[in-house]
Structure formats: C-alpha cells, structure tokens
GROMACS .gro file of C-alpha atoms in nm:
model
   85
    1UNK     CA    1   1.112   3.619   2.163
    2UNK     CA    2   0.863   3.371   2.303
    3UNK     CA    3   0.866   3.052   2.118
    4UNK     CA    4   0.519   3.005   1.935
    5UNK     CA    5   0.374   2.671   1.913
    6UNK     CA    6   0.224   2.517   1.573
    7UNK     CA    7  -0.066   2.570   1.484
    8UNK     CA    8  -0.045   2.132   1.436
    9UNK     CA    9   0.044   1.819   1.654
   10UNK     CA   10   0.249   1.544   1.586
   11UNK     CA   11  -0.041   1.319   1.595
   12UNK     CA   12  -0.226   1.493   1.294
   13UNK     CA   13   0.131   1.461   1.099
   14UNK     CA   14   0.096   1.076   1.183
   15UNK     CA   15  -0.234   1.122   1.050
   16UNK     CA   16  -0.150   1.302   0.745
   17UNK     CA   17   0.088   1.075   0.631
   18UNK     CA   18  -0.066   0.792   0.681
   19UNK     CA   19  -0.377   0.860   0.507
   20UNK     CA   20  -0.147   1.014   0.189
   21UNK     CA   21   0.043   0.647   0.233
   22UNK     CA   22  -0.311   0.467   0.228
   23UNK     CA   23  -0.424   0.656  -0.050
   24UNK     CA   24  -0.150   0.598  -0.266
   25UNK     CA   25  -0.146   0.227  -0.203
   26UNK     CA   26  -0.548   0.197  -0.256
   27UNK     CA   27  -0.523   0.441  -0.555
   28UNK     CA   28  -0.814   0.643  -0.413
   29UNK     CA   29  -0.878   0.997  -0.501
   30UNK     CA   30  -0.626   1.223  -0.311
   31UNK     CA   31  -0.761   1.404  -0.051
   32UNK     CA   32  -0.515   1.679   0.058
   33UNK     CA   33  -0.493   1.851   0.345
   34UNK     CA   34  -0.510   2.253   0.297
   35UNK     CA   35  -0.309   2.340   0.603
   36UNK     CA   36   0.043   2.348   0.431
   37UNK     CA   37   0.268   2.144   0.673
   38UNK     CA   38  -0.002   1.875   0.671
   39UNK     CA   39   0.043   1.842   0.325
   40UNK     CA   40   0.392   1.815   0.323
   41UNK     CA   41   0.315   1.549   0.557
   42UNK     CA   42  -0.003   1.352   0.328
   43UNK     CA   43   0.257   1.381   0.027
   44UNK     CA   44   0.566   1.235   0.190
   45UNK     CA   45   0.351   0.993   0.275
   46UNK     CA   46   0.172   0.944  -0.107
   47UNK     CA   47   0.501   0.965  -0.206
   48UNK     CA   48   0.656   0.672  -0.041
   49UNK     CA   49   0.403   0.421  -0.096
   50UNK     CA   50   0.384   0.553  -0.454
   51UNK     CA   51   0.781   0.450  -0.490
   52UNK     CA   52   0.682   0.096  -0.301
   53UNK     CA   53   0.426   0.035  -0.555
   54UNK     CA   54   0.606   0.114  -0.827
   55UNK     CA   55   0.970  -0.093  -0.655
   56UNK     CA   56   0.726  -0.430  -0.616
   57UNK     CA   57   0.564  -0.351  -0.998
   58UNK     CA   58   0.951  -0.307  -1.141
   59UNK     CA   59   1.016  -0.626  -0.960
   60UNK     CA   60   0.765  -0.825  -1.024
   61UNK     CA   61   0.794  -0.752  -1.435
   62UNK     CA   62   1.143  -0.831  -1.461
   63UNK     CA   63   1.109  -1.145  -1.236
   64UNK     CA   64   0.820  -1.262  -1.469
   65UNK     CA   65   0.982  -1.147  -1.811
   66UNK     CA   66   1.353  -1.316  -1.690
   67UNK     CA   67   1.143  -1.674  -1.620
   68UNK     CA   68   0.804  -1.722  -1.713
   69UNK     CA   69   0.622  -1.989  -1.556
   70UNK     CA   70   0.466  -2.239  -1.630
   71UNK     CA   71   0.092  -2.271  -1.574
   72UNK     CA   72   0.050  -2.548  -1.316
   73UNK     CA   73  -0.188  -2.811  -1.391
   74UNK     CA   74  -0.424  -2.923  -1.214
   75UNK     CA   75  -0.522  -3.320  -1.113
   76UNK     CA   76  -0.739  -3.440  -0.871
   77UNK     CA   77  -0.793  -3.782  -0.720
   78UNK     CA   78  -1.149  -3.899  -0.613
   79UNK     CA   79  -1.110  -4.178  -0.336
   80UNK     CA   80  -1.401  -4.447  -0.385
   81UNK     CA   81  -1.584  -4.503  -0.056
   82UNK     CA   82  -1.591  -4.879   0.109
   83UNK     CA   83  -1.909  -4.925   0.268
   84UNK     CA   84  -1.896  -5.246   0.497
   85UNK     CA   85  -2.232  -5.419   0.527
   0.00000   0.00000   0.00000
C-alpha cells in the first residue's frame, strides 16, 4: 500500500479555522468550506470562539448583576488664563 497524500495542506486547515474563529467572533455569515475536513477545521474553529464569546458574556453578566456600578460623574475644571501686560 502506498501512502496517499490529502487532498489538503496544513496551511489551508490554519486557514479554515481561522476564518470559522473570525467569523464567529465578528458574527458574520458563515461561510463553510465544502471540502469535508476543511470544515471540520472552519467549525472547530467557529466553535471555539463561539464558547469564548459566550465564557466573557457569562462573565461579564454575573460580574455586573453581583455589583453594579455606579455611573461615574463627571467634573471638569476650567483654568483662567493670566495674561501679563
């Protein structure tokens, strides 16, 4: 048996997964590959920055609902000008 190679590199997996990452983190439309190990590769990446988003979101809502702040207010100081004559 003679080994066969892919019909894919490892530089369009990179690819693949990156753009699925991307994707997921812009909320585009997804835009699958149709070659099926590529896909694999686009969702594994959708899928991971999907479960990032949705870590930082969890996060975020129970650090705002366990202490709400405060809404800073705001001051400002105008410095009068000296002119010397």
């Amino acid at each position: 048996m003679s080994p066969q190679s892919p019909s894919w590199t490892l530089h369009q997996l990179e690819t693949a997964y990156r753009q699925g990452y991307l994707e997921a983190l812009l909320a585009r439309k997804p835009r699958r590959p149709h070659h099926e190990v590529l896909a694999a590769s686009w969702e594994a990446g959708w899928r991971d920055a999907n479960n990032l988003l949705r870590m930082r979101l969890r996060k975020n809502g129970e650090a705002e609902a366990k202490a709400p702040r405060p809404t800073p207010r705001l001051t400002a100081q105008i410095r009068g000008v000296q002119r010397r004559v």
